[in-house]
Short mmCIF file of C-alpha atoms in Angstrom, two decimals:
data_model
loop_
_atom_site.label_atom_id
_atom_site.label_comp_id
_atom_site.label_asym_id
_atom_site.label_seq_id
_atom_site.Cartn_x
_atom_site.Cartn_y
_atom_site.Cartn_z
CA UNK Y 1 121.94 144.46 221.76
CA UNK Y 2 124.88 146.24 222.38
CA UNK Y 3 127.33 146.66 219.35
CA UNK Y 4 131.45 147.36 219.12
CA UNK Y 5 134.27 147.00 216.39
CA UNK Y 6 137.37 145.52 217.35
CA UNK Y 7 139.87 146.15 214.70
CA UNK Y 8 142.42 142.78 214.63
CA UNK Y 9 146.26 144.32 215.29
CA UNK Y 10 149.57 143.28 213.56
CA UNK Y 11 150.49 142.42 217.40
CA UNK Y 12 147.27 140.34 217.75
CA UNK Y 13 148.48 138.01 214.94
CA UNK Y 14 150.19 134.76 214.48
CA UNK Y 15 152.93 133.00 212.01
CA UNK Y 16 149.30 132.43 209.36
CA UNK Y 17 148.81 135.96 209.34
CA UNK Y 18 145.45 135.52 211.78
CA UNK Y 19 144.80 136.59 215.39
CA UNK Y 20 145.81 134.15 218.30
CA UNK Y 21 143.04 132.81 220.41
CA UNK Y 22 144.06 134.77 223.70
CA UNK Y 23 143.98 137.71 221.78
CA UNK Y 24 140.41 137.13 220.69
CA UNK Y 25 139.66 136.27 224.23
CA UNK Y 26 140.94 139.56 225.20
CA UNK Y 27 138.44 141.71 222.49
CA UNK Y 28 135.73 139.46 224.15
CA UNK Y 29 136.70 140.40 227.32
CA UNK Y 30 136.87 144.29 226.68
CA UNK Y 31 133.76 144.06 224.67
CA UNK Y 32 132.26 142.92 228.06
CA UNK Y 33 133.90 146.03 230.01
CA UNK Y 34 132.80 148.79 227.07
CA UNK Y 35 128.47 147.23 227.74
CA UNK Y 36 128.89 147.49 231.49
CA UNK Y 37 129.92 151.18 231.23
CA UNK Y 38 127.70 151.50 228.17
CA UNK Y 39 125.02 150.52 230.03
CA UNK Y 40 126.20 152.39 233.20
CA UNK Y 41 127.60 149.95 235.38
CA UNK Y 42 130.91 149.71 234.79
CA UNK Y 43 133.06 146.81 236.32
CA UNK Y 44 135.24 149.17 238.63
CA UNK Y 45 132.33 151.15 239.79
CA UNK Y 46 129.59 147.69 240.74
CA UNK Y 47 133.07 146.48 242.53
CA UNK Y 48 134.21 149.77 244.11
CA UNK Y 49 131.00 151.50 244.91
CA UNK Y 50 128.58 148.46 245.25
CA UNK Y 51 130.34 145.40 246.85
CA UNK Y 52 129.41 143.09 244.39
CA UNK Y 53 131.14 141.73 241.11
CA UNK Y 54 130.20 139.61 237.90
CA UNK Y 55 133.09 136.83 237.97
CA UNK Y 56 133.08 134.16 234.63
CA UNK Y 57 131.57 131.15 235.81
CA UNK Y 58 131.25 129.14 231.97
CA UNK Y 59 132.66 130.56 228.61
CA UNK Y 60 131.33 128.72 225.56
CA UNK Y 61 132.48 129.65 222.24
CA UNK Y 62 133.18 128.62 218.34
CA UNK Y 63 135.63 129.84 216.10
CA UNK Y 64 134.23 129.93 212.59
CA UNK Y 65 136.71 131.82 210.56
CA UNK Y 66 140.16 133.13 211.28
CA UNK Y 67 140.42 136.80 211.29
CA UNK Y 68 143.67 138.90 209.65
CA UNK Y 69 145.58 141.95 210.64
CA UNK Y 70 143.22 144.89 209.99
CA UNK Y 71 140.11 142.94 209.96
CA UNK Y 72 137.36 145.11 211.51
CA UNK Y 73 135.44 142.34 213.42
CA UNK Y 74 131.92 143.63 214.40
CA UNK Y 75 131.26 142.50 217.73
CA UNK Y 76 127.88 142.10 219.09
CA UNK Y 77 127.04 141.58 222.41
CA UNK Y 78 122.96 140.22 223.43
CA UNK Y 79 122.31 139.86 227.25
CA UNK Y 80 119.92 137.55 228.70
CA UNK Y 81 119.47 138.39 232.29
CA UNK Y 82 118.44 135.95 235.20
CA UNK Y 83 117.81 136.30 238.49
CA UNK Y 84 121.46 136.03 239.70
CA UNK Y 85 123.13 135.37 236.76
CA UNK Y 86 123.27 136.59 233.20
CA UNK Y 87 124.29 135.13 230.16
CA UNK Y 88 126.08 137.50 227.36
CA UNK Y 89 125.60 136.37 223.93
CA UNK Y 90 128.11 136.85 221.73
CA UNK Y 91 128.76 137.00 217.50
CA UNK Y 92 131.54 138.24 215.52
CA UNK Y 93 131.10 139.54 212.13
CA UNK Y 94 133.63 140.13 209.76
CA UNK Y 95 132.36 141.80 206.38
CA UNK Y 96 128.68 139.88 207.56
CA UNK Y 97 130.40 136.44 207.34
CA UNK Y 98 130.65 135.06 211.07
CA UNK Y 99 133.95 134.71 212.97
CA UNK Y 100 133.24 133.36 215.79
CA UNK Y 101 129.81 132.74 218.10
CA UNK Y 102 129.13 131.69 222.10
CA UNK Y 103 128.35 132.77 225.30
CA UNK Y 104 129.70 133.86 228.81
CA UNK Y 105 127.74 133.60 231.99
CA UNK Y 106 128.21 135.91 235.16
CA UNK Y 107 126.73 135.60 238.71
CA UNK Y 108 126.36 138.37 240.40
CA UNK Y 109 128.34 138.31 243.84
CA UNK Y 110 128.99 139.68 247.01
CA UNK Y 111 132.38 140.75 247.05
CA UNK Y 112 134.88 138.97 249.43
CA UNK Y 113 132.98 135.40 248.52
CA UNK Y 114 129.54 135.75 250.26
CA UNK Y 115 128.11 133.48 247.26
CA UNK Y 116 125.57 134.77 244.84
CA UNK Y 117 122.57 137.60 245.20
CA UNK Y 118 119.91 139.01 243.36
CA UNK Y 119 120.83 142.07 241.00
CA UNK Y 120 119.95 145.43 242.01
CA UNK Y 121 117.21 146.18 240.33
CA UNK Y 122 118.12 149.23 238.49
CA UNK Y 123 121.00 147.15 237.20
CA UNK Y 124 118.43 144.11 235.97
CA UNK Y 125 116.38 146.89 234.27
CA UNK Y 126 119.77 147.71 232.59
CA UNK Y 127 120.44 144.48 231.30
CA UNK Y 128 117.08 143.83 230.31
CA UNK Y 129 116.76 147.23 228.21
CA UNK Y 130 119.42 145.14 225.33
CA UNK Y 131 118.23 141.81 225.88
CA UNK Y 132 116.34 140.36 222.88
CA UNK Y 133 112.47 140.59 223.36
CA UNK Q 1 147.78 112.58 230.41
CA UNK Q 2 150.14 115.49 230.69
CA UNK Q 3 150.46 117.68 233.42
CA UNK Q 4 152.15 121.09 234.43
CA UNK Q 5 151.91 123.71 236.95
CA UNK Q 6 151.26 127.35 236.62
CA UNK Q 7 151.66 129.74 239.43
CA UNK Q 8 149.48 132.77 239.56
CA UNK Q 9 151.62 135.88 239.54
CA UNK Q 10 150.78 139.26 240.47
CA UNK Q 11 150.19 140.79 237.49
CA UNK Q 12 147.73 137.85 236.16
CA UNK Q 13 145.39 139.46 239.37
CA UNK Q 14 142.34 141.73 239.90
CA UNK Q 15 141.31 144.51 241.99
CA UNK Q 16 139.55 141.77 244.18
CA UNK Q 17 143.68 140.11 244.14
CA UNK Q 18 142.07 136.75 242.10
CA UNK Q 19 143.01 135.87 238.41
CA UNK Q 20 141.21 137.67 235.58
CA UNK Q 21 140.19 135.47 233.07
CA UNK Q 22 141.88 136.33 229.71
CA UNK Q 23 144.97 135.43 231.89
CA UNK Q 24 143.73 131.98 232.90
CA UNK Q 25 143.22 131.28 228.88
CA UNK Q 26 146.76 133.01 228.52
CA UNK Q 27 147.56 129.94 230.99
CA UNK Q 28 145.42 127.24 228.76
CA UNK Q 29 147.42 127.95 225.55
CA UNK Q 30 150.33 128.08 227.23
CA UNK Q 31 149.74 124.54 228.25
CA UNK Q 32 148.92 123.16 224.57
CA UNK Q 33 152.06 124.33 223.30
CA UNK Q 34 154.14 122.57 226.02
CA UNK Q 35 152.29 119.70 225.38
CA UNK Q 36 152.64 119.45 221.66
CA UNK Q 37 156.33 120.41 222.30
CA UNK Q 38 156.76 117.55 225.01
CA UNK Q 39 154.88 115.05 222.24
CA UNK Q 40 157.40 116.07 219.85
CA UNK Q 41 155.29 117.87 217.56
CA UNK Q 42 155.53 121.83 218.76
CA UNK Q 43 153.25 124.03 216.85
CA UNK Q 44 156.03 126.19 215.63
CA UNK Q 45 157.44 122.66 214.15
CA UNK Q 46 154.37 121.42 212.50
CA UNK Q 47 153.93 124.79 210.87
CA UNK Q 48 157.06 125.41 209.64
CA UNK Q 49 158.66 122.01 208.57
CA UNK Q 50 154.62 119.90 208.07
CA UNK Q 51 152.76 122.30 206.73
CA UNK Q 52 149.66 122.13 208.84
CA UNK Q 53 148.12 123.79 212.04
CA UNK Q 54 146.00 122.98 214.62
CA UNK Q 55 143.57 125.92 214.87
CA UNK Q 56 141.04 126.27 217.47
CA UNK Q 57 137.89 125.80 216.51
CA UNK Q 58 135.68 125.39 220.22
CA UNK Q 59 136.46 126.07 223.67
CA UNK Q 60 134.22 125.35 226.29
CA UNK Q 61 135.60 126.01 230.05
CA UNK Q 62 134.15 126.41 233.65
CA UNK Q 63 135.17 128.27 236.45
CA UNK Q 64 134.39 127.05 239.56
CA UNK Q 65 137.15 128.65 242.13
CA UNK Q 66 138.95 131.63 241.77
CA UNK Q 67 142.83 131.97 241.53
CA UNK Q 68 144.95 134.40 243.48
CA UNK Q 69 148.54 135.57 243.20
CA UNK Q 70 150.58 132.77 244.17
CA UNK Q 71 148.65 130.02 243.85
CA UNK Q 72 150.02 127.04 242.26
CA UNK Q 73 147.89 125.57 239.69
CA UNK Q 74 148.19 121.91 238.17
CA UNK Q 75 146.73 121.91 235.06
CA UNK Q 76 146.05 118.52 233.85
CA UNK Q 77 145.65 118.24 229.49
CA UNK Q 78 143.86 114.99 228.53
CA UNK Q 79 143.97 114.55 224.25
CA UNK Q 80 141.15 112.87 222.53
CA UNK Q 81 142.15 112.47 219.30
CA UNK Q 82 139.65 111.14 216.13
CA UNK Q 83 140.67 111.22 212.84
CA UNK Q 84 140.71 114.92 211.64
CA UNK Q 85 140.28 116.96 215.04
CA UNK Q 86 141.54 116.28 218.80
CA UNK Q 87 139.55 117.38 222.00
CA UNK Q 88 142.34 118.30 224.67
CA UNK Q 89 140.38 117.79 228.01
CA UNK Q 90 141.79 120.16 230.77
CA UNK Q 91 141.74 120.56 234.59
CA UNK Q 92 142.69 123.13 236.54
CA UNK Q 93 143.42 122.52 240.71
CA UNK Q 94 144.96 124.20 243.67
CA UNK Q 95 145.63 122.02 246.49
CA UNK Q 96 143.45 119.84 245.09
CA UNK Q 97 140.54 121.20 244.28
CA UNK Q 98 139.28 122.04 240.79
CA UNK Q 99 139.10 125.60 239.85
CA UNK Q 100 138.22 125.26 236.40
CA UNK Q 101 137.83 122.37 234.02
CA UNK Q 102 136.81 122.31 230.41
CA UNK Q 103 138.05 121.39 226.78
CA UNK Q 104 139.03 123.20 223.50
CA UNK Q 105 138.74 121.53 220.24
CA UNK Q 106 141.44 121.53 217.40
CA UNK Q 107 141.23 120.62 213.96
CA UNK Q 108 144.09 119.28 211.77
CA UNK Q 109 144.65 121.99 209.16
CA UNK Q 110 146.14 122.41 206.06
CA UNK Q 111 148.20 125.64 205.96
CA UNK Q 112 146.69 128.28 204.01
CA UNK Q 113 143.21 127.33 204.16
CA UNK Q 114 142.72 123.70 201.92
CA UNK Q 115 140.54 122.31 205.04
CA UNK Q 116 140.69 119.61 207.50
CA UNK Q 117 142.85 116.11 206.42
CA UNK Q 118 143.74 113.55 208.66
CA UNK Q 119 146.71 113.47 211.24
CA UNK Q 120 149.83 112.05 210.48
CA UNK Q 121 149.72 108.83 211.41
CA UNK Q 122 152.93 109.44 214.14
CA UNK Q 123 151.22 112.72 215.73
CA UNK Q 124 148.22 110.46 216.27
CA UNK Q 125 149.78 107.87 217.57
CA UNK Q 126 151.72 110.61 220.55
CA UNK Q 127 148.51 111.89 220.99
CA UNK Q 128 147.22 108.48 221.80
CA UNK Q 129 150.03 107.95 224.47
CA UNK Q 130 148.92 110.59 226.69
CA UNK Q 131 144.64 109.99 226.05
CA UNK Q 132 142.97 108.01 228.90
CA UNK Q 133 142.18 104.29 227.78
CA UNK V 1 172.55 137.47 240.21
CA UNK V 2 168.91 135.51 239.22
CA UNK V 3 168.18 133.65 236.05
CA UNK V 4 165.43 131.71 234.38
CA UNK V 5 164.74 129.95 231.03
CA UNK V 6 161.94 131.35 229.31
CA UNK V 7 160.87 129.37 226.72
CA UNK V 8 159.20 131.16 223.19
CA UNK V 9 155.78 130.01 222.62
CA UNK V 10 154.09 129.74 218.72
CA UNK V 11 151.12 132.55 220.43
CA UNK V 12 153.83 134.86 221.35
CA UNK V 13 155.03 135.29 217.57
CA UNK V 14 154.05 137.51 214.82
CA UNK V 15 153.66 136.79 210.88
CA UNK V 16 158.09 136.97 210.62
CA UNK V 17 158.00 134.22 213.18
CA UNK V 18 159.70 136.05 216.03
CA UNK V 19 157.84 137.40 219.15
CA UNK V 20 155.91 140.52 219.66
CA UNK V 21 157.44 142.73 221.73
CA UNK V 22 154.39 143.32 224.34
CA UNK V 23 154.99 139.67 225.32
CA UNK V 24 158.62 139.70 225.56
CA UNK V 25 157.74 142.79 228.47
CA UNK V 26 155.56 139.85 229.45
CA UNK V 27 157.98 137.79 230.22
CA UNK V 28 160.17 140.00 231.90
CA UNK V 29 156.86 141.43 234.12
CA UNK V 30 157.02 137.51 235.11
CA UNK V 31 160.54 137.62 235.87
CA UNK V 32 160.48 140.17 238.33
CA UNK V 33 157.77 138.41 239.70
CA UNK V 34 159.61 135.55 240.35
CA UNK V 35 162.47 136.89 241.23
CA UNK V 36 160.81 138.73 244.06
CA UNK V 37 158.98 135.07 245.22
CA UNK V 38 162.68 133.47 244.84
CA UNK V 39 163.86 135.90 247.23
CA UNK V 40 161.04 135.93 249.75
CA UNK V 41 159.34 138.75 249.08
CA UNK V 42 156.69 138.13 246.53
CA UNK V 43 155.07 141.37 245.37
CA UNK V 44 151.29 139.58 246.45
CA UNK V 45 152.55 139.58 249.91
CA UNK V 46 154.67 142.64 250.24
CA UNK V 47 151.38 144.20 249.47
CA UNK V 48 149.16 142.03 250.99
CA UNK V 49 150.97 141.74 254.44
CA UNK V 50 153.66 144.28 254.62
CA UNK V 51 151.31 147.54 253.16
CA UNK V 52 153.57 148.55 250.50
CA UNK V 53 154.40 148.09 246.90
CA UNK V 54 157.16 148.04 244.18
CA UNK V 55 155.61 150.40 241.24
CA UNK V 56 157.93 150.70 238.32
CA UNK V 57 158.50 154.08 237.10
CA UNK V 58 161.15 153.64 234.62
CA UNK V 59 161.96 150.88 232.23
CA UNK V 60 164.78 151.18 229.33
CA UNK V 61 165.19 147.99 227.12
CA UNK V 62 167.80 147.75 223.69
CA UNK V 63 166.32 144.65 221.80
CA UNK V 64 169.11 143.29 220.01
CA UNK V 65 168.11 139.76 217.84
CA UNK V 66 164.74 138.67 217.39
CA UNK V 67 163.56 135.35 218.99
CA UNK V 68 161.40 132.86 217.60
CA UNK V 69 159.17 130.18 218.68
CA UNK V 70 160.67 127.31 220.44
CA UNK V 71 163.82 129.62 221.42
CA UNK V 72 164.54 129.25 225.39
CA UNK V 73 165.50 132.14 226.75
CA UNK V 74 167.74 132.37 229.90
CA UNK V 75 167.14 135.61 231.46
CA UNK V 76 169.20 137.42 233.83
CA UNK V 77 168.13 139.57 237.00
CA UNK V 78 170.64 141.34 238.64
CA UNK V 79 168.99 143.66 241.49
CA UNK V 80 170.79 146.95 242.00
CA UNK V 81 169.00 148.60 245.37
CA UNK V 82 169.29 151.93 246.82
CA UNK V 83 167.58 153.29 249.69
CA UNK V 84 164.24 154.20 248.46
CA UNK V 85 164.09 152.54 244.93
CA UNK V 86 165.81 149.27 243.06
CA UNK V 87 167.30 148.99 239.29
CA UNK V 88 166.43 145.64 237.92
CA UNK V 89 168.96 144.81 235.37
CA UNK V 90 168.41 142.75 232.59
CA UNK V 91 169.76 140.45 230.14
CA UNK V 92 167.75 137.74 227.52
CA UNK V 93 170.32 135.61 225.90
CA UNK V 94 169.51 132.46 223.37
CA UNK V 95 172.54 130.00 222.50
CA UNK V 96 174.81 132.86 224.50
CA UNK V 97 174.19 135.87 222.27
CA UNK V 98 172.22 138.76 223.88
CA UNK V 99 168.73 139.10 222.04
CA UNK V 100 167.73 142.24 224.82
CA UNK V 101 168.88 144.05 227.64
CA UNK V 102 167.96 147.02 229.93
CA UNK V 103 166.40 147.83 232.88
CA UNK V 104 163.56 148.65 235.21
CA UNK V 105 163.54 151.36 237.98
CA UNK V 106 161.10 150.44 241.14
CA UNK V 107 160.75 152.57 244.29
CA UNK V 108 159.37 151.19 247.13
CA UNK V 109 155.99 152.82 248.11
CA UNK V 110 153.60 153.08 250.79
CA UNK V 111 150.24 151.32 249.73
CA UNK V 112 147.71 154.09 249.24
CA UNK V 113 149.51 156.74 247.71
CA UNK V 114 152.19 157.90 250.67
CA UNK V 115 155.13 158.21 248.54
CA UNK V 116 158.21 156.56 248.93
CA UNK V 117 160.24 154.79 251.52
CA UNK V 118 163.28 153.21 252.79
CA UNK V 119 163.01 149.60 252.22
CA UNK V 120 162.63 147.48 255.65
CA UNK V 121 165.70 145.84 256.47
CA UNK V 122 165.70 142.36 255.12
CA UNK V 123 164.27 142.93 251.86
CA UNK V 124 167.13 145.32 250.94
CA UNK V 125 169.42 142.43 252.55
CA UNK V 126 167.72 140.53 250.23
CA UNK V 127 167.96 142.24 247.26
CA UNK V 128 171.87 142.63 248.21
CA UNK V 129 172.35 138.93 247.86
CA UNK V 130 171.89 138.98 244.26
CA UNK V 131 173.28 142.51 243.91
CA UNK V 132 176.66 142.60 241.39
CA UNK V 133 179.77 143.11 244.45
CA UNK K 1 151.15 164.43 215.99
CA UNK K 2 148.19 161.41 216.22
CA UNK K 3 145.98 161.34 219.11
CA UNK K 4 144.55 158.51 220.65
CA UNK K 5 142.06 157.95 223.91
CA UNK K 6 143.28 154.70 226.00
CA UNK K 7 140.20 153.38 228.00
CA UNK K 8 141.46 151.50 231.45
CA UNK K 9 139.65 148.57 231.22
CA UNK K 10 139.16 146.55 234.94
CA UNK K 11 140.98 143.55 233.18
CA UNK K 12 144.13 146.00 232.36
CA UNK K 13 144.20 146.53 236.56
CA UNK K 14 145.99 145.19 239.49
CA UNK K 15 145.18 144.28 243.48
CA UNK K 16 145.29 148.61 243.93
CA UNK K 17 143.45 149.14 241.43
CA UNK K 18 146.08 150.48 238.90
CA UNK K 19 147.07 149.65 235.42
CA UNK K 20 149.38 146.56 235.00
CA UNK K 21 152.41 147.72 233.57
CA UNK K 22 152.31 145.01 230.56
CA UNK K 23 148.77 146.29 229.83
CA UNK K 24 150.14 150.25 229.67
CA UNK K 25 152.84 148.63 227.26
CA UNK K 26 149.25 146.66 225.22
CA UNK K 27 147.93 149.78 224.45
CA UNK K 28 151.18 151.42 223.74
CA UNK K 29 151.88 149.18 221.04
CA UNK K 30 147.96 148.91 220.02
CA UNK K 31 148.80 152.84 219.21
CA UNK K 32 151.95 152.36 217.55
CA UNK K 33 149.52 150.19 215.38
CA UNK K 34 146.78 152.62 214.79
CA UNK K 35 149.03 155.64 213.81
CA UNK K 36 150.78 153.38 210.99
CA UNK K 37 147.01 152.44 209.78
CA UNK K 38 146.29 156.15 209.97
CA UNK K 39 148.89 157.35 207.79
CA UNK K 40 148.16 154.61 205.35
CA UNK K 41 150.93 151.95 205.74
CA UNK K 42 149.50 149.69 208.06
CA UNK K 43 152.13 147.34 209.67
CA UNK K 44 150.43 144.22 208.06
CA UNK K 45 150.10 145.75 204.40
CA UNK K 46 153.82 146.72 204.66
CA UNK K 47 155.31 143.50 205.76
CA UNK K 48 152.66 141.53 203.30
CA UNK K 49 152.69 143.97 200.13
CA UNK K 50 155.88 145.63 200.65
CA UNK K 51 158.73 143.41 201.93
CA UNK K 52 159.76 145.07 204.95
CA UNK K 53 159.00 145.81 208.49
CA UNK K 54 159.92 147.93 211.37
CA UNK K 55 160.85 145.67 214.12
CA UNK K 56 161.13 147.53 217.89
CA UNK K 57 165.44 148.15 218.55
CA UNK K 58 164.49 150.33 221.91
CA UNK K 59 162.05 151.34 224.19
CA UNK K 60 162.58 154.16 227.13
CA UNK K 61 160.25 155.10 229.04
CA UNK K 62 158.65 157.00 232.72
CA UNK K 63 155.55 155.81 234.05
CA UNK K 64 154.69 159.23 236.05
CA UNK K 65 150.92 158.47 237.88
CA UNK K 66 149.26 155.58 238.01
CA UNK K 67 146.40 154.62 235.75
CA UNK K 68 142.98 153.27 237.17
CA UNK K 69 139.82 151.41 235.39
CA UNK K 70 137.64 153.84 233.57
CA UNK K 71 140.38 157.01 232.90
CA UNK K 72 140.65 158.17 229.76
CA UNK K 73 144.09 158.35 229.14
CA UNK K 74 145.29 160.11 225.78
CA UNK K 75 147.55 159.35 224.51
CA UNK K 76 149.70 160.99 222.18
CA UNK K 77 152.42 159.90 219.59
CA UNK K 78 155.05 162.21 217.24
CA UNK K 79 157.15 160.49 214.89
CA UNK K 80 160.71 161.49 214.67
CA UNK K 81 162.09 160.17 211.05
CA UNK K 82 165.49 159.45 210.69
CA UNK K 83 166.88 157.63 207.05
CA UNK K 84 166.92 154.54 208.20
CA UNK K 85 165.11 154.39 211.63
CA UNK K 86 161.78 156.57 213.55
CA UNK K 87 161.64 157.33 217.24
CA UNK K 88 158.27 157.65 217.85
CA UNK K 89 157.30 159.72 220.94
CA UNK K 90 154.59 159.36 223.04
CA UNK K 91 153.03 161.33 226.34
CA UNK K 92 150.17 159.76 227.96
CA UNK K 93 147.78 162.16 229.79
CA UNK K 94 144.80 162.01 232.03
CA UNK K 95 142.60 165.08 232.83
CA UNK K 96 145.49 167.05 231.28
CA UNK K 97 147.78 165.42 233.79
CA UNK K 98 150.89 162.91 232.27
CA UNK K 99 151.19 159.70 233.27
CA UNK K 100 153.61 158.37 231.27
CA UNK K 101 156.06 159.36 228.31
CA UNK K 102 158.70 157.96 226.53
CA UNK K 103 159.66 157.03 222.74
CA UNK K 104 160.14 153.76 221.19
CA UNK K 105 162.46 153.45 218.27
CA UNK K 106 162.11 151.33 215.22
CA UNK K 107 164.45 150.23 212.27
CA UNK K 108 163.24 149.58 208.68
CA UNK K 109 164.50 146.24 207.90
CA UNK K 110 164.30 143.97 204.89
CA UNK K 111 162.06 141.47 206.12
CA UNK K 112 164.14 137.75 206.45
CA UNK K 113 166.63 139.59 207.89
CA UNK K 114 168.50 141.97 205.35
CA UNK K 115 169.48 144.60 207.71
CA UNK K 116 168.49 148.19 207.87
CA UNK K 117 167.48 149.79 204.61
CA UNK K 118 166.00 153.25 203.95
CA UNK K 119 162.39 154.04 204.20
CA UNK K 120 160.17 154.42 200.95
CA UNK K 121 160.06 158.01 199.75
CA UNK K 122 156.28 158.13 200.85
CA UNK K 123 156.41 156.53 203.84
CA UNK K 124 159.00 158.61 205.01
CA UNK K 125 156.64 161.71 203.62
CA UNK K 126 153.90 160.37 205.38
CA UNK K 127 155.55 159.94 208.92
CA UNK K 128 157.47 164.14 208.32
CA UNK K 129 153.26 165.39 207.86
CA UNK K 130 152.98 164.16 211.64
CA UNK K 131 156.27 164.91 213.22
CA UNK K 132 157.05 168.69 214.81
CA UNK K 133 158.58 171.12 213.26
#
């Protein structure tokens, strides 16, 4: 399991006081970016240095609670690795109370649209190493 | 059924030139609030002078082409509305072919937190006008 | 002298009501953009096809009135080229009174880090069209 | 003066590779955000608990080298107090190199639109600690 905080912005928030959707979409998205190069396989470097990417093929989630300006939203993020896919579970946590739960699910590509492949397998042991047991 | 159509622009695109994703949902909301505005209810409007919201409480979207710069995309909205939440149905398609499709789900809101309560019985009724039969 | 109507949406505003100022550079990002389609040259295939790009390296805005949800914005492009770089001016108005102005500074650059260069031909011709006499 | 590091993330960058310019703008304004939390006036506690804001009136600034996924670009920010306004300036730098600079200035208004007033003794003592000498 790999684990961030997001702190919610003054910019990130609406007329109510609480964050706009896209905004939450865009911690979800970053939390995505921070595991790849946690895990050392950054986005730029798979797509740069190893012709393949992970594009979004389904995004899933619930919004439980709204979250305010200055809300530090604990943001964990659970792969669960296939073959040539993997599915990132997500859960946000403010002050233990969930905010919001779902999942994304990548394929891994060949770049310039030549479908789906296997991962490498140093990157599958990667993935595998914060997957739940 | 309403429909509109947003073009891809260069800075919604990746290193790979396609649309990343937090810009796509950038694209989604955008396309609830013209709705509600062409229905006569605009979210600004029902928050301000009603005093309810429709927050977001699922989304649930595939993406099954990818987007580049350019493209022009007809996104189709489709409301379901039952009593105290409406499913907006979308579809996203370039030159006809889907590139993503999925729904989000809104509740009916009191402002400041008292719950869900029912729609107004003239929001439901413009909702109705544009859900399939 | 190019203008378009953009429109306020309710997830562009803040807690006052008016919009953040990261999406009102938003919307003028999307302006240039389609300026630079209106005119022929859209900056996906003056890189894609033509091997160079329009990097900003200035940009110098006064915001004047706040704007609020449901506020359409006309905003005004006027191009002002020289021989290796363009000032885009700028002006938002809503119900005729200024709510921004300023301007961005582009030069026109080989793809690939080569430094600047003259603009071809017809894109400065084009640019000139809209140019203030 | 407050410090920040700015990650790249691949969903801030464009078809070269670079930083969009609206997502260099993001993270200035995310650090506009976490300096005020810093020195302990937080833009949402001042607008909620103390009944005024400081809404953007300028922004002016040079975008020097491009940006790419995974630099660490920090950035910097030195508030300037005046009575009734603060220019804060910022330098962004990556491997000691800058890549952008520029200053931002900000009015303290009465919040529902009273016009300029001056800032709080504190605040104003708070914002001199991190300005230069």
């Amino acid at each position: 399991m790999y684990e961030r905080t997001w702190t919610v912005r003054f910019s990130d928030t609406d007329p109510f006081g609480i964050a706009h959707y896209p905004r939450i979409v865009d911690a979800l998205h970053e939390t995505s970016d921070m595991f790849m190069e946690e895990i050392g396989f950054p986005f730029w470097e798979i797509s740069r240095e190893h012709g393949f990417g992970l594009p979004l093929v389904a995004m899933d989630f619930e919004f439980e609670n709204p979250m305010e300006a200055g809300d530090d939203v604990v943001i964990e993020l659970t792969p669960d690795p296939g073959t040539k896919s993997v599915r990132f579970e997500y859960v946000g946590r403010c002050d233990g109370e969930v905010t919001f739960s779902g999942h994304e699910v990548r394929v891994c590509a060949h770049q310039g649209g030549g479908g789906a492949r296997e991962f490498p397998e140093d990157l599958r042991a990667a993935l595998e190493e914060y997957a739940d047991d």
